[in-house]
Amino acid sequence: MEPLTHLFKCTVCHEYTLEEDRCPRCGGSVASPYPAKFSLQDKYGEYRRRAKRKLRMSAD
Ligand SMILES: [Zn+2]
């Protein structure tokens, strides 16, 4: 369930597009708005670490 996996964003006009070569609107180059798929996992990882730390603190 990753509907945004193939979504790109124009670096020029910031229009979202499914084209991975160039923006259909202005012809500018496109880039993934989510450069790192990892960032989401990182966020969850950090959240988990934080939660763990909190848990440990309350346990002490
Ligand atoms: Zn564009």
mmCIF file of N, CA, C and O and ligand atoms in Angstrom:
data_model
loop_
_atom_site.group_PDB
_atom_site.id
_atom_site.type_symbol
_atom_site.label_atom_id
_atom_site.label_comp_id
_atom_site.label_asym_id
_atom_site.label_seq_id
_atom_site.Cartn_x
_atom_site.Cartn_y
_atom_site.Cartn_z
ATOM 1 N N MET A 1 0.827 -1.200 0.000
ATOM 2 C CA MET A 1 0.000 0.000 0.000
ATOM 3 C C MET A 1 0.865 1.257 0.000
ATOM 4 O O MET A 1 1.065 1.893 1.003
ATOM 5 N N GLU A 2 1.441 1.541 -1.169
ATOM 6 C CA GLU A 2 2.286 2.728 -1.272
ATOM 7 C C GLU A 2 1.925 3.525 -2.523
ATOM 8 O O GLU A 2 2.593 3.464 -3.527
ATOM 9 N N PRO A 3 0.822 4.227 -2.459
ATOM 10 C CA PRO A 3 0.329 4.952 -3.636
ATOM 11 C C PRO A 3 1.248 6.077 -4.069
ATOM 12 O O PRO A 3 1.196 6.519 -5.197
ATOM 13 N N LEU A 4 2.108 6.535 -3.200
ATOM 14 C CA LEU A 4 2.955 7.680 -3.541
ATOM 15 C C LEU A 4 4.355 7.266 -3.971
ATOM 16 O O LEU A 4 5.203 8.102 -4.210
ATOM 17 N N THR A 5 4.564 5.992 -4.088
ATOM 18 C CA THR A 5 5.906 5.515 -4.409
ATOM 19 C C THR A 5 6.425 6.102 -5.710
ATOM 20 O O THR A 5 7.574 6.462 -5.821
ATOM 21 N N HIS A 6 5.544 6.201 -6.703
ATOM 22 C CA HIS A 6 6.003 6.654 -8.014
ATOM 23 C C HIS A 6 5.621 8.104 -8.286
ATOM 24 O O HIS A 6 5.558 8.525 -9.415
ATOM 25 N N LEU A 7 5.356 8.791 -7.247
ATOM 26 C CA LEU A 7 5.017 10.195 -7.417
ATOM 27 C C LEU A 7 6.290 11.038 -7.375
ATOM 28 O O LEU A 7 7.152 10.851 -6.536
ATOM 29 N N PHE A 8 6.375 11.945 -8.349
ATOM 30 C CA PHE A 8 7.544 12.823 -8.385
ATOM 31 C C PHE A 8 7.092 14.261 -8.286
ATOM 32 O O PHE A 8 5.919 14.571 -8.473
ATOM 33 N N LYS A 9 8.059 15.094 -7.993
ATOM 34 C CA LYS A 9 7.733 16.499 -7.845
ATOM 35 C C LYS A 9 8.689 17.323 -8.694
ATOM 36 O O LYS A 9 9.906 17.121 -8.652
ATOM 37 N N CYS A 10 8.136 18.253 -9.443
ATOM 38 C CA CYS A 10 8.948 19.110 -10.288
ATOM 39 C C CYS A 10 9.814 20.010 -9.417
ATOM 40 O O CYS A 10 9.344 20.607 -8.458
ATOM 41 N N THR A 11 11.085 20.100 -9.789
ATOM 42 C CA THR A 11 11.989 20.940 -8.999
ATOM 43 C C THR A 11 11.855 22.405 -9.392
ATOM 44 O O THR A 11 12.398 23.280 -8.738
ATOM 45 N N VAL A 12 11.131 22.644 -10.501
ATOM 46 C CA VAL A 12 10.989 24.008 -10.991
ATOM 47 C C VAL A 12 9.674 24.631 -10.528
ATOM 48 O O VAL A 12 9.667 25.653 -9.847
ATOM 49 N N CYS A 13 8.570 23.983 -10.888
ATOM 50 C CA CYS A 13 7.273 24.572 -10.542
ATOM 51 C C CYS A 13 6.621 23.853 -9.358
ATOM 52 O O CYS A 13 5.553 24.222 -8.919
ATOM 53 N N HIS A 14 7.299 22.830 -8.875
ATOM 54 C CA HIS A 14 6.841 22.101 -7.685
ATOM 55 C C HIS A 14 5.495 21.419 -7.891
ATOM 56 O O HIS A 14 4.736 21.230 -6.941
ATOM 57 N N GLU A 15 5.222 21.087 -9.141
ATOM 58 C CA GLU A 15 4.002 20.367 -9.443
ATOM 59 C C GLU A 15 4.259 18.875 -9.248
ATOM 60 O O GLU A 15 5.314 18.374 -9.612
ATOM 61 N N TYR A 16 3.315 18.187 -8.677
ATOM 62 C CA TYR A 16 3.461 16.742 -8.526
ATOM 63 C C TYR A 16 3.129 16.060 -9.833
ATOM 64 O O TYR A 16 2.208 16.471 -10.541
ATOM 65 N N THR A 17 3.879 15.050 -10.170
ATOM 66 C CA THR A 17 3.668 14.364 -11.436
ATOM 67 C C THR A 17 4.053 12.905 -11.324
ATOM 68 O O THR A 17 4.814 12.517 -10.431
ATOM 69 N N LEU A 18 3.516 12.113 -12.235
ATOM 70 C CA LEU A 18 3.888 10.709 -12.275
ATOM 71 C C LEU A 18 5.040 10.496 -13.243
ATOM 72 O O LEU A 18 5.615 9.420 -13.309
ATOM 73 N N GLU A 19 5.363 11.553 -14.001
ATOM 74 C CA GLU A 19 6.475 11.466 -14.950
ATOM 75 C C GLU A 19 7.786 11.489 -14.186
ATOM 76 O O GLU A 19 7.992 12.315 -13.305
ATOM 77 N N GLU A 20 8.667 10.550 -14.523
ATOM 78 C CA GLU A 20 9.934 10.518 -13.794
ATOM 79 C C GLU A 20 11.054 11.201 -14.555
ATOM 80 O O GLU A 20 12.162 11.347 -14.034
ATOM 81 N N ASP A 21 10.790 11.593 -15.792
ATOM 82 C CA ASP A 21 11.834 12.236 -16.599
ATOM 83 C C ASP A 21 11.791 13.754 -16.476
ATOM 84 O O ASP A 21 12.763 14.397 -16.146
ATOM 85 N N ARG A 22 10.626 14.283 -16.787
ATOM 86 C CA ARG A 22 10.512 15.738 -16.685
ATOM 87 C C ARG A 22 9.079 16.137 -16.424
ATOM 88 O O ARG A 22 8.154 15.386 -16.685
ATOM 89 N N CYS A 23 8.925 17.310 -15.922
ATOM 90 C CA CYS A 23 7.613 17.823 -15.583
ATOM 91 C C CYS A 23 6.794 18.054 -16.856
ATOM 92 O O CYS A 23 7.257 18.721 -17.772
ATOM 93 N N PRO A 24 5.595 17.488 -16.917
ATOM 94 C CA PRO A 24 4.739 17.661 -18.101
ATOM 95 C C PRO A 24 4.190 19.080 -18.205
ATOM 96 O O PRO A 24 3.690 19.487 -19.239
ATOM 97 N N ARG A 25 4.316 19.796 -17.155
ATOM 98 C CA ARG A 25 3.757 21.133 -17.116
ATOM 99 C C ARG A 25 4.755 22.182 -17.612
ATOM 100 O O ARG A 25 4.450 23.014 -18.446
ATOM 101 N N CYS A 26 5.985 22.115 -17.082
ATOM 102 C CA CYS A 26 6.962 23.141 -17.452
ATOM 103 C C CYS A 26 8.219 22.550 -18.070
ATOM 104 O O CYS A 26 9.083 23.283 -18.526
ATOM 105 N N GLY A 27 8.326 21.233 -18.102
ATOM 106 C CA GLY A 27 9.501 20.618 -18.722
ATOM 107 C C GLY A 27 10.708 20.575 -17.797
ATOM 108 O O GLY A 27 11.787 20.151 -18.195
ATOM 109 N N GLY A 28 10.520 21.015 -16.586
ATOM 110 C CA GLY A 28 11.640 21.006 -15.635
ATOM 111 C C GLY A 28 11.944 19.600 -15.158
ATOM 112 O O GLY A 28 11.160 18.676 -15.344
ATOM 113 N N SER A 29 13.079 19.458 -14.533
ATOM 114 C CA SER A 29 13.449 18.144 -14.020
ATOM 115 C C SER A 29 12.641 17.833 -12.768
ATOM 116 O O SER A 29 12.250 18.739 -12.027
ATOM 117 N N VAL A 30 12.416 16.558 -12.569
ATOM 118 C CA VAL A 30 11.627 16.160 -11.417
ATOM 119 C C VAL A 30 12.484 15.365 -10.441
ATOM 120 O O VAL A 30 13.503 14.796 -10.802
ATOM 121 N N ALA A 31 12.066 15.351 -9.237
ATOM 122 C CA ALA A 31 12.768 14.577 -8.215
ATOM 123 C C ALA A 31 11.726 13.978 -7.295
ATOM 124 O O ALA A 31 10.602 14.467 -7.207
ATOM 125 N N SER A 32 12.114 12.925 -6.636
ATOM 126 C CA SER A 32 11.180 12.330 -5.703
ATOM 127 C C SER A 32 10.983 13.255 -4.511
ATOM 128 O O SER A 32 11.947 13.739 -3.939
ATOM 129 N N PRO A 33 9.751 13.515 -4.152
ATOM 130 C CA PRO A 33 9.503 14.352 -2.981
ATOM 131 C C PRO A 33 9.902 13.632 -1.704
ATOM 132 O O PRO A 33 10.056 14.241 -0.663
ATOM 133 N N TYR A 34 10.049 12.322 -1.830
ATOM 134 C CA TYR A 34 10.503 11.539 -0.686
ATOM 135 C C TYR A 34 11.790 10.844 -1.068
ATOM 136 O O TYR A 34 11.781 9.685 -1.436
ATOM 137 N N PRO A 35 12.907 11.548 -1.028
ATOM 138 C CA PRO A 35 14.183 11.023 -1.477
ATOM 139 C C PRO A 35 14.558 9.738 -0.772
ATOM 140 O O PRO A 35 15.115 8.845 -1.368
ATOM 141 N N ALA A 36 14.255 9.649 0.470
ATOM 142 C CA ALA A 36 14.608 8.446 1.202
ATOM 143 C C ALA A 36 13.353 7.755 1.696
ATOM 144 O O ALA A 36 12.587 8.307 2.466
ATOM 145 N N LYS A 37 13.164 6.554 1.193
ATOM 146 C CA LYS A 37 12.060 5.756 1.698
ATOM 147 C C LYS A 37 12.302 5.517 3.183
ATOM 148 O O LYS A 37 11.392 5.293 3.949
ATOM 149 N N PHE A 38 13.567 5.588 3.520
ATOM 150 C CA PHE A 38 14.011 5.302 4.877
ATOM 151 C C PHE A 38 13.503 6.338 5.873
ATOM 152 O O PHE A 38 13.318 6.041 7.015
ATOM 153 N N SER A 39 13.350 7.555 5.396
ATOM 154 C CA SER A 39 13.029 8.634 6.317
ATOM 155 C C SER A 39 11.808 8.300 7.160
ATOM 156 O O SER A 39 11.748 8.626 8.321
ATOM 157 N N LEU A 40 10.868 7.639 6.539
ATOM 158 C CA LEU A 40 9.671 7.261 7.270
ATOM 159 C C LEU A 40 10.024 6.231 8.335
ATOM 160 O O LEU A 40 9.613 6.335 9.476
ATOM 161 N N GLN A 41 10.828 5.256 7.937
ATOM 162 C CA GLN A 41 11.229 4.226 8.889
ATOM 163 C C GLN A 41 12.061 4.843 9.998
ATOM 164 O O GLN A 41 11.944 4.483 11.153
ATOM 165 N N ASP A 42 12.915 5.781 9.621
ATOM 166 C CA ASP A 42 13.741 6.460 10.611
ATOM 167 C C ASP A 42 12.873 7.150 11.648
ATOM 168 O O ASP A 42 13.141 7.114 12.826
ATOM 169 N N LYS A 43 11.840 7.771 11.125
ATOM 170 C CA LYS A 43 10.948 8.498 12.006
ATOM 171 C C LYS A 43 10.319 7.530 13.006
ATOM 172 O O LYS A 43 10.266 7.793 14.188
ATOM 173 N N TYR A 44 9.890 6.415 12.480
ATOM 174 C CA TYR A 44 9.292 5.427 13.366
ATOM 175 C C TYR A 44 10.327 4.880 14.331
ATOM 176 O O TYR A 44 10.051 4.639 15.490
ATOM 177 N N GLY A 45 11.559 4.714 13.814
ATOM 178 C CA GLY A 45 12.631 4.191 14.653
ATOM 179 C C GLY A 45 12.913 5.139 15.800
ATOM 180 O O GLY A 45 13.067 4.723 16.940
ATOM 181 N N GLU A 46 12.952 6.418 15.450
ATOM 182 C CA GLU A 46 13.237 7.407 16.472
ATOM 183 C C GLU A 46 12.120 7.426 17.516
ATOM 184 O O GLU A 46 12.344 7.527 18.694
ATOM 185 N N TYR A 47 10.914 7.322 17.014
ATOM 186 C CA TYR A 47 9.763 7.329 17.905
ATOM 187 C C TYR A 47 9.840 6.144 18.861
ATOM 188 O O TYR A 47 9.601 6.260 20.044
ATOM 189 N N ARG A 48 10.238 5.011 18.272
ATOM 190 C CA ARG A 48 10.314 3.805 19.083
ATOM 191 C C ARG A 48 11.420 3.928 20.132
ATOM 192 O O ARG A 48 11.262 3.557 21.274
ATOM 193 N N ARG A 49 12.569 4.488 19.668
ATOM 194 C CA ARG A 49 13.675 4.658 20.606
ATOM 195 C C ARG A 49 13.268 5.585 21.744
ATOM 196 O O ARG A 49 13.566 5.364 22.905
ATOM 197 N N ARG A 50 12.572 6.653 21.348
ATOM 198 C CA ARG A 50 12.165 7.637 22.339
ATOM 199 C C ARG A 50 11.201 6.997 23.336
ATOM 200 O O ARG A 50 11.284 7.187 24.535
ATOM 201 N N ALA A 51 10.283 6.213 22.805
ATOM 202 C CA ALA A 51 9.292 5.567 23.650
ATOM 203 C C ALA A 51 9.972 4.597 24.606
ATOM 204 O O ALA A 51 9.616 4.497 25.775
ATOM 205 N N LYS A 52 10.988 3.918 24.065
ATOM 206 C CA LYS A 52 11.706 2.947 24.871
ATOM 207 C C LYS A 52 12.415 3.652 26.022
ATOM 208 O O LYS A 52 12.398 3.223 27.154
ATOM 209 N N ARG A 53 13.061 4.799 25.646
ATOM 210 C CA ARG A 53 13.804 5.550 26.647
ATOM 211 C C ARG A 53 12.858 6.024 27.749
ATOM 212 O O ARG A 53 13.153 5.970 28.931
ATOM 213 N N LYS A 54 11.711 6.491 27.326
ATOM 214 C CA LYS A 54 10.728 6.990 28.264
ATOM 215 C C LYS A 54 10.298 5.871 29.224
ATOM 216 O O LYS A 54 10.190 6.045 30.414
ATOM 217 N N LEU A 55 10.123 4.716 28.620
ATOM 218 C CA LEU A 55 9.682 3.560 29.387
ATOM 219 C C LEU A 55 10.733 3.207 30.435
ATOM 220 O O LEU A 55 10.423 2.951 31.594
ATOM 221 N N ARG A 56 12.016 3.253 29.960
ATOM 222 C CA ARG A 56 13.100 2.895 30.856
ATOM 223 C C ARG A 56 13.207 3.896 32.013
ATOM 224 O O ARG A 56 13.456 3.556 33.139
ATOM 225 N N MET A 57 12.995 5.165 31.666
ATOM 226 C CA MET A 57 13.113 6.208 32.686
ATOM 227 C C MET A 57 12.057 6.027 33.773
ATOM 228 O O MET A 57 12.310 6.168 34.954
ATOM 229 N N SER A 58 10.862 5.707 33.330
ATOM 230 C CA SER A 58 9.789 5.559 34.302
ATOM 231 C C SER A 58 9.959 4.286 35.132
ATOM 232 O O SER A 58 9.459 4.173 36.237
ATOM 233 N N ALA A 59 10.735 3.349 34.558
ATOM 234 C CA ALA A 59 10.946 2.085 35.257
ATOM 235 C C ALA A 59 11.978 2.250 36.363
ATOM 236 O O ALA A 59 11.930 1.586 37.383
ATOM 237 N N ASP A 60 12.929 3.186 36.123
ATOM 238 C CA ASP A 60 13.992 3.356 37.112
ATOM 239 C C ASP A 60 13.508 3.971 38.411
ATOM 240 O O ASP A 60 12.845 4.939 38.458
HETATM 241 ZN ZN ZN B 1 7.243 21.893 -13.560
#
